CSV table of C-alpha atoms in Angstrom, one decimal:
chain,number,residue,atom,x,y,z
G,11,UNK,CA,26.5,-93.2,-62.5
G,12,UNK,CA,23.0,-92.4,-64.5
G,13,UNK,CA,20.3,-94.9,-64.8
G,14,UNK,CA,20.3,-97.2,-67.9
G,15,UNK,CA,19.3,-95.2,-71.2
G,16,UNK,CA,20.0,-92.1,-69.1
G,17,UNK,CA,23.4,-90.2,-69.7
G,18,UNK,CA,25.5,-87.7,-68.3
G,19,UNK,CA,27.4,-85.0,-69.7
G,20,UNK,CA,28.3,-81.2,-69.2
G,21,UNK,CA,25.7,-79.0,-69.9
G,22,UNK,CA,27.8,-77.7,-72.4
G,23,UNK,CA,27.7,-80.8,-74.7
G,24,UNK,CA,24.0,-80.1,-75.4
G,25,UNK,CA,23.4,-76.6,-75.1
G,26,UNK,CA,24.8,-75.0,-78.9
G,27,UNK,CA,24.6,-71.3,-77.4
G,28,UNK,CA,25.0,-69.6,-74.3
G,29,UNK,CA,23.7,-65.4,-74.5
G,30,UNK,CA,23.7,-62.6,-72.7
G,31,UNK,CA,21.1,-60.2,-72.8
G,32,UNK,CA,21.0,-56.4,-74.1
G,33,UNK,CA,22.8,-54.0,-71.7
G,34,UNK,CA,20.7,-50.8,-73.0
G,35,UNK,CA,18.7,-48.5,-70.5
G,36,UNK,CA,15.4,-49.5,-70.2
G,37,UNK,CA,11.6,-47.8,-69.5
G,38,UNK,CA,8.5,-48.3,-68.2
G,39,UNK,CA,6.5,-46.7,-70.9
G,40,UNK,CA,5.5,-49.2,-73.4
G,41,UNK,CA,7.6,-47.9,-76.4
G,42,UNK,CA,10.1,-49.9,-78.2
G,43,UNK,CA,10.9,-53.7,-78.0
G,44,UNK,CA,9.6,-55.2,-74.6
G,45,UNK,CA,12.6,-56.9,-72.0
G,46,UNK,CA,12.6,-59.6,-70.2
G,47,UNK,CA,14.2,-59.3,-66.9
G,48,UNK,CA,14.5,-61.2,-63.5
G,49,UNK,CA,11.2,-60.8,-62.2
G,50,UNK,CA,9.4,-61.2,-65.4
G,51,UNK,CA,10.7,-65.2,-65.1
G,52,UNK,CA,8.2,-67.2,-63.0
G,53,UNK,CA,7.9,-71.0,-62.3
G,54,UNK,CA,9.6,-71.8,-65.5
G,55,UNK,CA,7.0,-69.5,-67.6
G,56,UNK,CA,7.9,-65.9,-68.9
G,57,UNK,CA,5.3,-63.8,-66.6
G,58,UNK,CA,4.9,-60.6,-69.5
G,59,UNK,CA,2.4,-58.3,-67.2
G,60,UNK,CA,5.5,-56.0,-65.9
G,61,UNK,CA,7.7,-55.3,-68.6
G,62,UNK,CA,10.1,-52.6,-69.3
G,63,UNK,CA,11.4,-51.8,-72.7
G,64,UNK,CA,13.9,-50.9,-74.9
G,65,UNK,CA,13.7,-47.7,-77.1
G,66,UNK,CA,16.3,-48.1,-79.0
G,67,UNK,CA,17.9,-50.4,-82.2
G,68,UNK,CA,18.1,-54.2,-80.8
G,69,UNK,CA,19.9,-56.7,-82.7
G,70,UNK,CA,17.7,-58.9,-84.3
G,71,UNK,CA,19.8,-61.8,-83.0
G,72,UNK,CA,18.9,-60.6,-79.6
G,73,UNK,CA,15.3,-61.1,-80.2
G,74,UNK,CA,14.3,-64.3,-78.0
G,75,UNK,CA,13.2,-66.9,-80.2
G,76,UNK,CA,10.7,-69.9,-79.9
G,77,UNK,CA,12.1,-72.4,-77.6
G,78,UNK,CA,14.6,-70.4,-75.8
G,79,UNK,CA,15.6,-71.1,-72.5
G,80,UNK,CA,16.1,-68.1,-70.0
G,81,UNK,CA,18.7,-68.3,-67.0
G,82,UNK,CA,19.3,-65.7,-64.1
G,83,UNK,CA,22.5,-65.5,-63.2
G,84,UNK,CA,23.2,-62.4,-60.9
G,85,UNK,CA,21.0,-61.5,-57.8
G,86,UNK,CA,20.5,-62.6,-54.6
G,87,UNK,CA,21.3,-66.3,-53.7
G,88,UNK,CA,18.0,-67.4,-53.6
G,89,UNK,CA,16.8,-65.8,-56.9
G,90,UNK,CA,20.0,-66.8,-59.1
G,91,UNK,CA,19.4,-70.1,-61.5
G,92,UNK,CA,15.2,-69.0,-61.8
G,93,UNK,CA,14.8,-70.1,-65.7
G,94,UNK,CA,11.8,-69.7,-67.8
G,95,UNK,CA,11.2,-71.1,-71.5
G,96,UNK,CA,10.3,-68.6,-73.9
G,97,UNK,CA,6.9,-70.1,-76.3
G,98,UNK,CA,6.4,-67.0,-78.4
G,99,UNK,CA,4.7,-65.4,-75.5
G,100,UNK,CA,5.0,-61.8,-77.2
G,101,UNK,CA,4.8,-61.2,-81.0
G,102,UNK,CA,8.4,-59.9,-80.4
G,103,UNK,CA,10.8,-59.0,-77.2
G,104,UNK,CA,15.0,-59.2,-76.1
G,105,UNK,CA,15.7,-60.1,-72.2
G,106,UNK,CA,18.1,-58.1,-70.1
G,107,UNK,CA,21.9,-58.6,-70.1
G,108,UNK,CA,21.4,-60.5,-66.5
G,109,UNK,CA,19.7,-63.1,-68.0
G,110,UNK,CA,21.2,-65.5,-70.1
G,111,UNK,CA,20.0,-67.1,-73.1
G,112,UNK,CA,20.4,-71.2,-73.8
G,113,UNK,CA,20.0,-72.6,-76.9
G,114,UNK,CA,20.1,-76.3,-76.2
G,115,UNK,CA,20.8,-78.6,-79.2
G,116,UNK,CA,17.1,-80.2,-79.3
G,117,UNK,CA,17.7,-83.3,-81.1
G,118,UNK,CA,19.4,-84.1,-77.9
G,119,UNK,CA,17.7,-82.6,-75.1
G,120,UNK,CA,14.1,-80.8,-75.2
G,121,UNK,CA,13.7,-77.1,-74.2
G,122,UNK,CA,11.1,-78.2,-71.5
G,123,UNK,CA,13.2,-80.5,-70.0
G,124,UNK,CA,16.3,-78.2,-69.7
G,125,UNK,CA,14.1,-75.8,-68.0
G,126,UNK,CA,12.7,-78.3,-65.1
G,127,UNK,CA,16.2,-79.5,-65.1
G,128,UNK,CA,17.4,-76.1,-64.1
G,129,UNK,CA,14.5,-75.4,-61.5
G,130,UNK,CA,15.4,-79.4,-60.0
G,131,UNK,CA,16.3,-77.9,-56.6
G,132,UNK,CA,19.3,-80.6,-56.4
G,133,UNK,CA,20.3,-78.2,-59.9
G,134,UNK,CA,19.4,-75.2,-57.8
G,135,UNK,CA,21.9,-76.0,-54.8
G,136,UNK,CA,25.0,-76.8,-57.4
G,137,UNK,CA,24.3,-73.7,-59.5
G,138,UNK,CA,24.5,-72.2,-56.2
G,139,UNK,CA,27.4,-73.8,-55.4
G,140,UNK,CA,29.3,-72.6,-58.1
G,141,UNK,CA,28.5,-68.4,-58.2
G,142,UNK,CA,30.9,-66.2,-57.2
G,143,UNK,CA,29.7,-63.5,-53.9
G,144,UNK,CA,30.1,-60.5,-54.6
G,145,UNK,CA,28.5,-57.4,-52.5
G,146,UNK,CA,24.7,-58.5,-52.0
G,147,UNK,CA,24.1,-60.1,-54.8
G,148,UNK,CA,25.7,-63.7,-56.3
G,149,UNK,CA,26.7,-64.4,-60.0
G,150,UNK,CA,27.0,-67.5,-62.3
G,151,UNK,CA,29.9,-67.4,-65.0
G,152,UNK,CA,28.4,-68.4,-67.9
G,153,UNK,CA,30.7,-70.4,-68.8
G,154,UNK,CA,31.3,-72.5,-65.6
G,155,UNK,CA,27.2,-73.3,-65.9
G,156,UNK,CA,28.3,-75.1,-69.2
G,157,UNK,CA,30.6,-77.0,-66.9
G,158,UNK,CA,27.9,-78.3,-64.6
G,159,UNK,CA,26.8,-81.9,-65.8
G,160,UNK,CA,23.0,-83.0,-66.5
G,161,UNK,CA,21.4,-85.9,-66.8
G,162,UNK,CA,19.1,-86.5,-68.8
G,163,UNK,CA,17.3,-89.7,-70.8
G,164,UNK,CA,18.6,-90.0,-74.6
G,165,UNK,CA,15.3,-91.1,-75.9
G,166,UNK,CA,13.5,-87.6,-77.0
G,167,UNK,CA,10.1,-89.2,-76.2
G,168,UNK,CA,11.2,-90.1,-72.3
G,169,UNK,CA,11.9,-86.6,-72.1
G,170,UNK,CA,8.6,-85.2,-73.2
G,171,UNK,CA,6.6,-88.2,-70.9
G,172,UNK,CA,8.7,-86.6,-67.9
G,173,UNK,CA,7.8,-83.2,-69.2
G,174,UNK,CA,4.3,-83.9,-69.5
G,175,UNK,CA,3.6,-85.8,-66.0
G,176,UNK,CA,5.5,-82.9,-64.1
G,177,UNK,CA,3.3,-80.3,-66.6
G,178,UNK,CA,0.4,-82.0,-65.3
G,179,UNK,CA,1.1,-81.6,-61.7
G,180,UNK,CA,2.2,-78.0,-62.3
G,181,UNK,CA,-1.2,-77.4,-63.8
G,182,UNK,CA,-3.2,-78.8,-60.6
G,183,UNK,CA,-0.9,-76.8,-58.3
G,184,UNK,CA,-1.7,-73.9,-60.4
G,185,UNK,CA,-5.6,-74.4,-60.2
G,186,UNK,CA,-5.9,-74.9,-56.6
G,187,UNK,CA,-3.5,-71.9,-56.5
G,188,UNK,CA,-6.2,-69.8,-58.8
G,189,UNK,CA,-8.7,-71.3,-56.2
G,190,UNK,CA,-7.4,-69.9,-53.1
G,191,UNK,CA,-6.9,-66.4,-54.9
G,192,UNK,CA,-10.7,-66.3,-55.5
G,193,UNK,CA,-11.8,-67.5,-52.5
G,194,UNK,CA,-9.4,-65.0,-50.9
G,195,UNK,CA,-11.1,-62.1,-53.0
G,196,UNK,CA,-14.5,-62.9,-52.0
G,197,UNK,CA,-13.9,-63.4,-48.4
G,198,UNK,CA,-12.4,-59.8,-48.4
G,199,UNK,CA,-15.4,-58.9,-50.2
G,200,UNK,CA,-18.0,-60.8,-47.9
G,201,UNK,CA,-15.2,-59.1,-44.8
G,202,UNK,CA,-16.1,-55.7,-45.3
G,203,UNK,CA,-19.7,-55.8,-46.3
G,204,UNK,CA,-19.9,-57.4,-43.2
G,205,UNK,CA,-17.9,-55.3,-40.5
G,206,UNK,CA,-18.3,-52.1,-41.7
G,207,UNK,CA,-21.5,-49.3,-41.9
G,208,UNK,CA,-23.1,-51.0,-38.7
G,209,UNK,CA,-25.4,-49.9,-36.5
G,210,UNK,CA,-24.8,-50.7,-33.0
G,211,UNK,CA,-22.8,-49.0,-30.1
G,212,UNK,CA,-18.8,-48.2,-30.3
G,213,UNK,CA,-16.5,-49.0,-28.1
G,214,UNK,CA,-12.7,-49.4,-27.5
G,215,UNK,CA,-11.0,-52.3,-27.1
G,216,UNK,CA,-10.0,-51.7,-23.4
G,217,UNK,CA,-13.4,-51.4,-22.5
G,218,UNK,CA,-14.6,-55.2,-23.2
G,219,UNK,CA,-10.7,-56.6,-23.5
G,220,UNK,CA,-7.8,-57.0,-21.3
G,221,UNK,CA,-4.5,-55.3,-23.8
G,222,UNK,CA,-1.0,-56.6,-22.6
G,223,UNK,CA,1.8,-57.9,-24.0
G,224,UNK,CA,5.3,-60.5,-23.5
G,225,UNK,CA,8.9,-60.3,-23.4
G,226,UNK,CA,11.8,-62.2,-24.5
G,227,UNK,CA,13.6,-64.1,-21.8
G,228,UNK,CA,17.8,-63.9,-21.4
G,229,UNK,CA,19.0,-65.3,-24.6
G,230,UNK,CA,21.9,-66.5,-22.7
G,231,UNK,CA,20.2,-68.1,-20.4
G,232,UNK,CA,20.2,-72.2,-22.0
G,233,UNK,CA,17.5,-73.3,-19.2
G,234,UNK,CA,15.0,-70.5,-20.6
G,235,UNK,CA,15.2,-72.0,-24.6
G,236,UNK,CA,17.0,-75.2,-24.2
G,237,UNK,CA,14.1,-78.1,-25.0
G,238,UNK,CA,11.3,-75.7,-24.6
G,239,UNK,CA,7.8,-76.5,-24.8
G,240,UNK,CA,5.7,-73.4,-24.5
G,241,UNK,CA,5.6,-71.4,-28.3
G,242,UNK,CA,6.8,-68.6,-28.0
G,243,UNK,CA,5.6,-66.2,-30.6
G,244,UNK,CA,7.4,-63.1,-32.4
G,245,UNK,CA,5.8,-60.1,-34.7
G,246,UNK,CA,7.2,-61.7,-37.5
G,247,UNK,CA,5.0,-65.1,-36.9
G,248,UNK,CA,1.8,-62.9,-37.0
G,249,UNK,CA,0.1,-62.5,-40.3
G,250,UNK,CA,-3.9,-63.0,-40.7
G,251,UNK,CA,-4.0,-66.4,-39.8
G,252,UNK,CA,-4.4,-69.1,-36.4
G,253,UNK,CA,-1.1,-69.6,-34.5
G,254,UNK,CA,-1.0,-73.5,-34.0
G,255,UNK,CA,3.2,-73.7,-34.0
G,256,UNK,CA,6.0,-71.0,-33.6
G,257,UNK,CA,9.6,-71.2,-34.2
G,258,UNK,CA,10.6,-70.7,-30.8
G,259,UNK,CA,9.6,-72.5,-27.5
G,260,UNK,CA,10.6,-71.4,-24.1
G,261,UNK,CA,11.0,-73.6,-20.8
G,262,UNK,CA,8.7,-73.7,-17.9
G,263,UNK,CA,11.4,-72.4,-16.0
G,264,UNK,CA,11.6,-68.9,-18.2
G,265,UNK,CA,7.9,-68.8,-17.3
G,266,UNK,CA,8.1,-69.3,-13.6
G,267,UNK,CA,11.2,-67.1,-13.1
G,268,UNK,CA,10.2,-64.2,-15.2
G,269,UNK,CA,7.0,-64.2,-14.9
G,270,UNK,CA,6.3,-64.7,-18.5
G,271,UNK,CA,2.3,-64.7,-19.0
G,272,UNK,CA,1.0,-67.2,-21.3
G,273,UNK,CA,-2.1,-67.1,-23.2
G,274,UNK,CA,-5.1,-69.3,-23.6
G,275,UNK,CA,-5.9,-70.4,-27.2
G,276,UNK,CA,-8.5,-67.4,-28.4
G,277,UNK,CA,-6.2,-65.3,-27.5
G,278,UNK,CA,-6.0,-62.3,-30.2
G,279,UNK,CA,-2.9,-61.0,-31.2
G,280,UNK,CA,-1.5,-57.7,-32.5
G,281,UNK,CA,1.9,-56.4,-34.0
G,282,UNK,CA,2.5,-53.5,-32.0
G,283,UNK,CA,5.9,-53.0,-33.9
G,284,UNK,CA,7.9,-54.8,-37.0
G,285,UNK,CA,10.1,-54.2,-40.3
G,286,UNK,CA,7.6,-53.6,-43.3
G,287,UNK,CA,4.3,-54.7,-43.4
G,288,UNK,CA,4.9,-56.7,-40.2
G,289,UNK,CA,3.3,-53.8,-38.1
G,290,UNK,CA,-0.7,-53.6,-37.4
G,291,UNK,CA,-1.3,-57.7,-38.7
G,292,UNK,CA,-3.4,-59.5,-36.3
G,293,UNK,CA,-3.6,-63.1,-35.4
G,294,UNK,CA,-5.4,-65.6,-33.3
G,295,UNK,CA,-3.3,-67.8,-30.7
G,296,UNK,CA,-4.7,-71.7,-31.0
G,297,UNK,CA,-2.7,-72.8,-28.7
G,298,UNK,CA,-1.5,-71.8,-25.7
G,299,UNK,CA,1.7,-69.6,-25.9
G,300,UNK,CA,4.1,-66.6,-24.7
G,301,UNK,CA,4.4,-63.7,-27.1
G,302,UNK,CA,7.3,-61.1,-27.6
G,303,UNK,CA,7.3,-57.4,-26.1
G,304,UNK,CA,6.4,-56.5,-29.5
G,305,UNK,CA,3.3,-58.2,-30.0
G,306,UNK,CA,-0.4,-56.9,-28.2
G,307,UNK,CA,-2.2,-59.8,-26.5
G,308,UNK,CA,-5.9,-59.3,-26.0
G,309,UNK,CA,-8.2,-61.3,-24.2
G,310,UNK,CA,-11.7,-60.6,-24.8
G,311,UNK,CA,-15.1,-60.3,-21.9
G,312,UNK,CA,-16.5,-63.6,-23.6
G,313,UNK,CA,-20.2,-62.0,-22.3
G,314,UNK,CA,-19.4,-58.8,-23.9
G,315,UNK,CA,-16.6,-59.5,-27.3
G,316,UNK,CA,-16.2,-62.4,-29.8
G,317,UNK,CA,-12.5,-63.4,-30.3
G,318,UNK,CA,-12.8,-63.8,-33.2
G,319,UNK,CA,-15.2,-61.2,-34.2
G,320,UNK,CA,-12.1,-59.1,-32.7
G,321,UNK,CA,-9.5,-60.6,-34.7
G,322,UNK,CA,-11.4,-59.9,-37.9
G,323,UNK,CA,-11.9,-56.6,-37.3
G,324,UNK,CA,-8.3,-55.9,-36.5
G,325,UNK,CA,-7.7,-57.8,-40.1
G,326,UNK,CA,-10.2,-55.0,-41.7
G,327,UNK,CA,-8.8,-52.4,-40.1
G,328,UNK,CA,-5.3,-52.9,-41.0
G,329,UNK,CA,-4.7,-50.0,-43.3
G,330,UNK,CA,-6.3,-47.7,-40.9
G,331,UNK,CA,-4.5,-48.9,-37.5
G,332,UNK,CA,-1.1,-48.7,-39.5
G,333,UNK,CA,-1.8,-45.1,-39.5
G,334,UNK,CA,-1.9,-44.8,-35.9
G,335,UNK,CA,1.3,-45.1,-33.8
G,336,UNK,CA,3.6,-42.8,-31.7
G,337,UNK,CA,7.8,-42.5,-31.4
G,338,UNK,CA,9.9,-42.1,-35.0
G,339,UNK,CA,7.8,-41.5,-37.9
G,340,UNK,CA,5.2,-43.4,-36.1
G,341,UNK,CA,5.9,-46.2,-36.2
G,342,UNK,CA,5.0,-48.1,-33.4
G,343,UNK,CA,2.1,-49.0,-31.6
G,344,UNK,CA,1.9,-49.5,-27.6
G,345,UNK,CA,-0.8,-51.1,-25.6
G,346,UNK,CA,-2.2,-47.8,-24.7
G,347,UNK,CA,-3.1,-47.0,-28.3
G,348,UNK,CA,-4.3,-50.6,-29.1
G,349,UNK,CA,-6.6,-50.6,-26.3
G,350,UNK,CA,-7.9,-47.6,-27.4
G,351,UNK,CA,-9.1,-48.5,-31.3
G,352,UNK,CA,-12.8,-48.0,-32.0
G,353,UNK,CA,-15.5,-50.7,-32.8
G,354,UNK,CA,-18.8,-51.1,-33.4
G,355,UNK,CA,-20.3,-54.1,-30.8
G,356,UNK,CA,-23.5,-55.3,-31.9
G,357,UNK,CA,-24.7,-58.5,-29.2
G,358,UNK,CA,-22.5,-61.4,-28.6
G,359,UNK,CA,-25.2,-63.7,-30.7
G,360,UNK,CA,-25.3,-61.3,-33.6
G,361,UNK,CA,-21.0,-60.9,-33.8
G,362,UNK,CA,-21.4,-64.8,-34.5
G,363,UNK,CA,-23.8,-64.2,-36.9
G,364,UNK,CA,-21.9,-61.8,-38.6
G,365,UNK,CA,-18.4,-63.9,-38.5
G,366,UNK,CA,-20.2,-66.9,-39.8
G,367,UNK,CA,-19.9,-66.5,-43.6
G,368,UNK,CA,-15.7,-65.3,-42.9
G,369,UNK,CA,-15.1,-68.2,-40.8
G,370,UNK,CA,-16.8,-71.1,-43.5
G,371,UNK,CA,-14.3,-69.2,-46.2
G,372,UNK,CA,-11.2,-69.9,-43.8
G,373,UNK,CA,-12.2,-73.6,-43.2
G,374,UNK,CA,-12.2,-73.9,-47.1
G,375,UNK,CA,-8.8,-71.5,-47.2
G,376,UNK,CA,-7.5,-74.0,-44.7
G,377,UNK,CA,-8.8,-76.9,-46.8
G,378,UNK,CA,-7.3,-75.7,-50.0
G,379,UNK,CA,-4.0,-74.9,-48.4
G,380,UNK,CA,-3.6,-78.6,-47.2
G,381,UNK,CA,-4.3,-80.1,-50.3
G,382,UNK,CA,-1.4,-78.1,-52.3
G,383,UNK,CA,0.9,-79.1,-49.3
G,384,UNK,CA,0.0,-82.1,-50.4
G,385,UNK,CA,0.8,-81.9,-53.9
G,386,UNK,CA,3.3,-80.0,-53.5
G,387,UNK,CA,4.9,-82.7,-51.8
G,388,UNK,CA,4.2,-85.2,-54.3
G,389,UNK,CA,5.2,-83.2,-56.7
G,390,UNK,CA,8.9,-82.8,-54.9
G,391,UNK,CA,9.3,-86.3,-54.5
G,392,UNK,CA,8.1,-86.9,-58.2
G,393,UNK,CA,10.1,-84.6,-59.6
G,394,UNK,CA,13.5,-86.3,-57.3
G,395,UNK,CA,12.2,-89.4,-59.2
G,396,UNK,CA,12.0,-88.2,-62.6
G,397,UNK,CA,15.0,-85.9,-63.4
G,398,UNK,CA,17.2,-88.8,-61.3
G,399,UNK,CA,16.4,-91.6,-63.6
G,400,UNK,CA,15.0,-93.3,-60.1
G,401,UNK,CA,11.6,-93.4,-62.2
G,402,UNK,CA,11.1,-94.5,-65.5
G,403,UNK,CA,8.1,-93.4,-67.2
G,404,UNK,CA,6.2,-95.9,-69.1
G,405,UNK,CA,5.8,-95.7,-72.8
G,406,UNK,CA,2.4,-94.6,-74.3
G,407,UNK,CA,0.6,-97.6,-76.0
């Protein structure tokens, strides 16, 4: 049942067109008529930085057009139903025959609001819900998303007021987002200007750290996971950052009968070993916690290292203690080999000193990162309101 002035009807009934995209092969080199493809579809906005393009004759009813509305329908599950609306980005461009082009009838429902209808999460799950699997990748029938049924207010200017307050969050979430890309730039900047060319004494790790690392306790064992309450952290969980929570927590029990060793908050970590990127990231426990056989734990002479002078070193060394390793291709790390990286230690007082201007950028990081929770949050809850008819938007005086 929709809200009052709200209706409901297949998508179909205001949508005039549904498109696919041109099937030609495509190239990187920018000659011909730029493509749209998956990738290039972003938060409801065409994203036109990596393009491919087509170098041969397109039909000129295949060139997108002001106010077009851009589906995905075939790729993974989590990528299918990303939609974008099309505002003349480009003097001139097609979109790839995955994508799907809407033309919704907009003397019944705006462009803008069919496109944060079809990002609506709730939308997300039931576009979902109706692709067909097919080997790693998903697809929506066009015409079975014709079937799907929106709602939507019939008064044109209820739709842009909904438009407009979720624009509005959209463009704070974007600024705090261009915030936290900045600041992350200059702390990298402010990171190696201050770690690197110094002039004080080497040393390896092993000489002012204890290197050793965890295990995983019987899996079938229920009394070693079952209502756990120490974290218990894997490879996966370390990237750059503080480890307050992990997904896993194992019993008291698992400790005492394996002799599983757990950490004091300080504690820096290392990915000895990991799919991808995964491998030679470093984090810093907060808490105390168990870590996985793949992961390095190092606890630092607090006379003699700085935790977390350690920890960002390890972070600006990344590239280079990815090179290192031993077994296939190397890619793995063992304590041996972490214990034995290189680094310069200047005097306990003077590591602080040096950490200082890192550590004030991660407090605003940190800062910055809980206030988009935050709206993100709001936002979710907004937009449930909204595109449900929960909500009504007042009108404008």
């Amino acid at each position: 049942m929709s809200a009052k002035g709200w209706l409901r009807v297949p998508l179909n009934d205001v949508v005039m067109s549904v498109e696919y995209g041109i099937s030609q092969p495509l190239i990187s080199e920018p000659a011909g008529l730029p493509v749209l493809r998956m990738n290039n579809l972003q938060d409801g906005r065409p994203e036109v930085s990596d393009l491919r393009y087509c170098p041969g004759r397109v039909p000129e009813r295949l060139y997108l057009r002001r106010g077009d509305v851009l589906f995905n329908r075939t790729n993974s599950i989590d990528l299918v139903g990303k939609s974008a609306l099309w505002m003349d980005e480009l003097p001139a461009a097609s979109f790839a025959s995955y994508l799907v082009r809407l033309n919704p009838d907009k003397e019944r429902v705006l462009p803008e609001y069919l496109v944060e209808w079809l990002q609506y999460p709730v939308t997300r799950q039931r576009v979902r819900a109706i692709a067909t699997v097919a080997v790693q990748q998903v697809n929506v029938n066009p015409m079975r998303l014709r079937q799907l049924e929106i709602d939507f207010p019939e008064c044109l200017s209820e739709q842009r007021r909904i438009v407009e307050a979720l624009a509005a969050i959209a463009e704070e979430e974007r600024a705090i987002e261009t915030s936290i890309a900045k600041s992350r730039l200059i702390r990298g900047e402010i990171m190696r200007k201050a770690l690197t060319g110094r002039d004080a004494d080497w040393v390896e790790v092993s000489d002012v750290a204890v290197v050793s690392s965890g295990s995983t306790p019987s899996r079938s064992r229920k009394d070693y996971w079952s209502n756990g309450t120490v974290p218990w952290v894997r490879t996966a969980e370390i990237n750059f950052s503080v480890i307050n929570e992990t997904g896993e927590c194992v019993t008291r029990k698992a400790v005492a009968d394996t002799g599983l060793r757990t950490y004091p908050p300080g504690t820096v970590l290392l990915a000895m070993y990991g799919e991808g990127v995964t491998r030679g990231r470093t984090g810093l426990l907060g808490v105390e916690a168990a870590v996985n056989q793949a992961t390095a734990a190092i606890v630092c002479d607090p006379l003699r290292l700085n935790s977390q002078y350690l920890y960002y070193w390890l972070e600006n060394s990344y590239d280079e203690i990815r090179k290192i390793g031993q077994g296939s291709n190397q890619t793995n790390l063992n304590g041996a080999l972490v214990g034995s990286i290189s680094l310069p230690l200047p005097a306990v007082e003077e590591q602080q000193d040096l950490i200082a201007p890192i550590q004030a950028f991660d407090r605003k990081l940190a800062a910055d990162a809980e206030e988009l929770a935050k709206l993100r949050m709001f936002k979710q809850g907004l937009t449930d309101d909204l595109l449900s008819g929960k909500v009504r938007m007042p009108a404008m005086a």
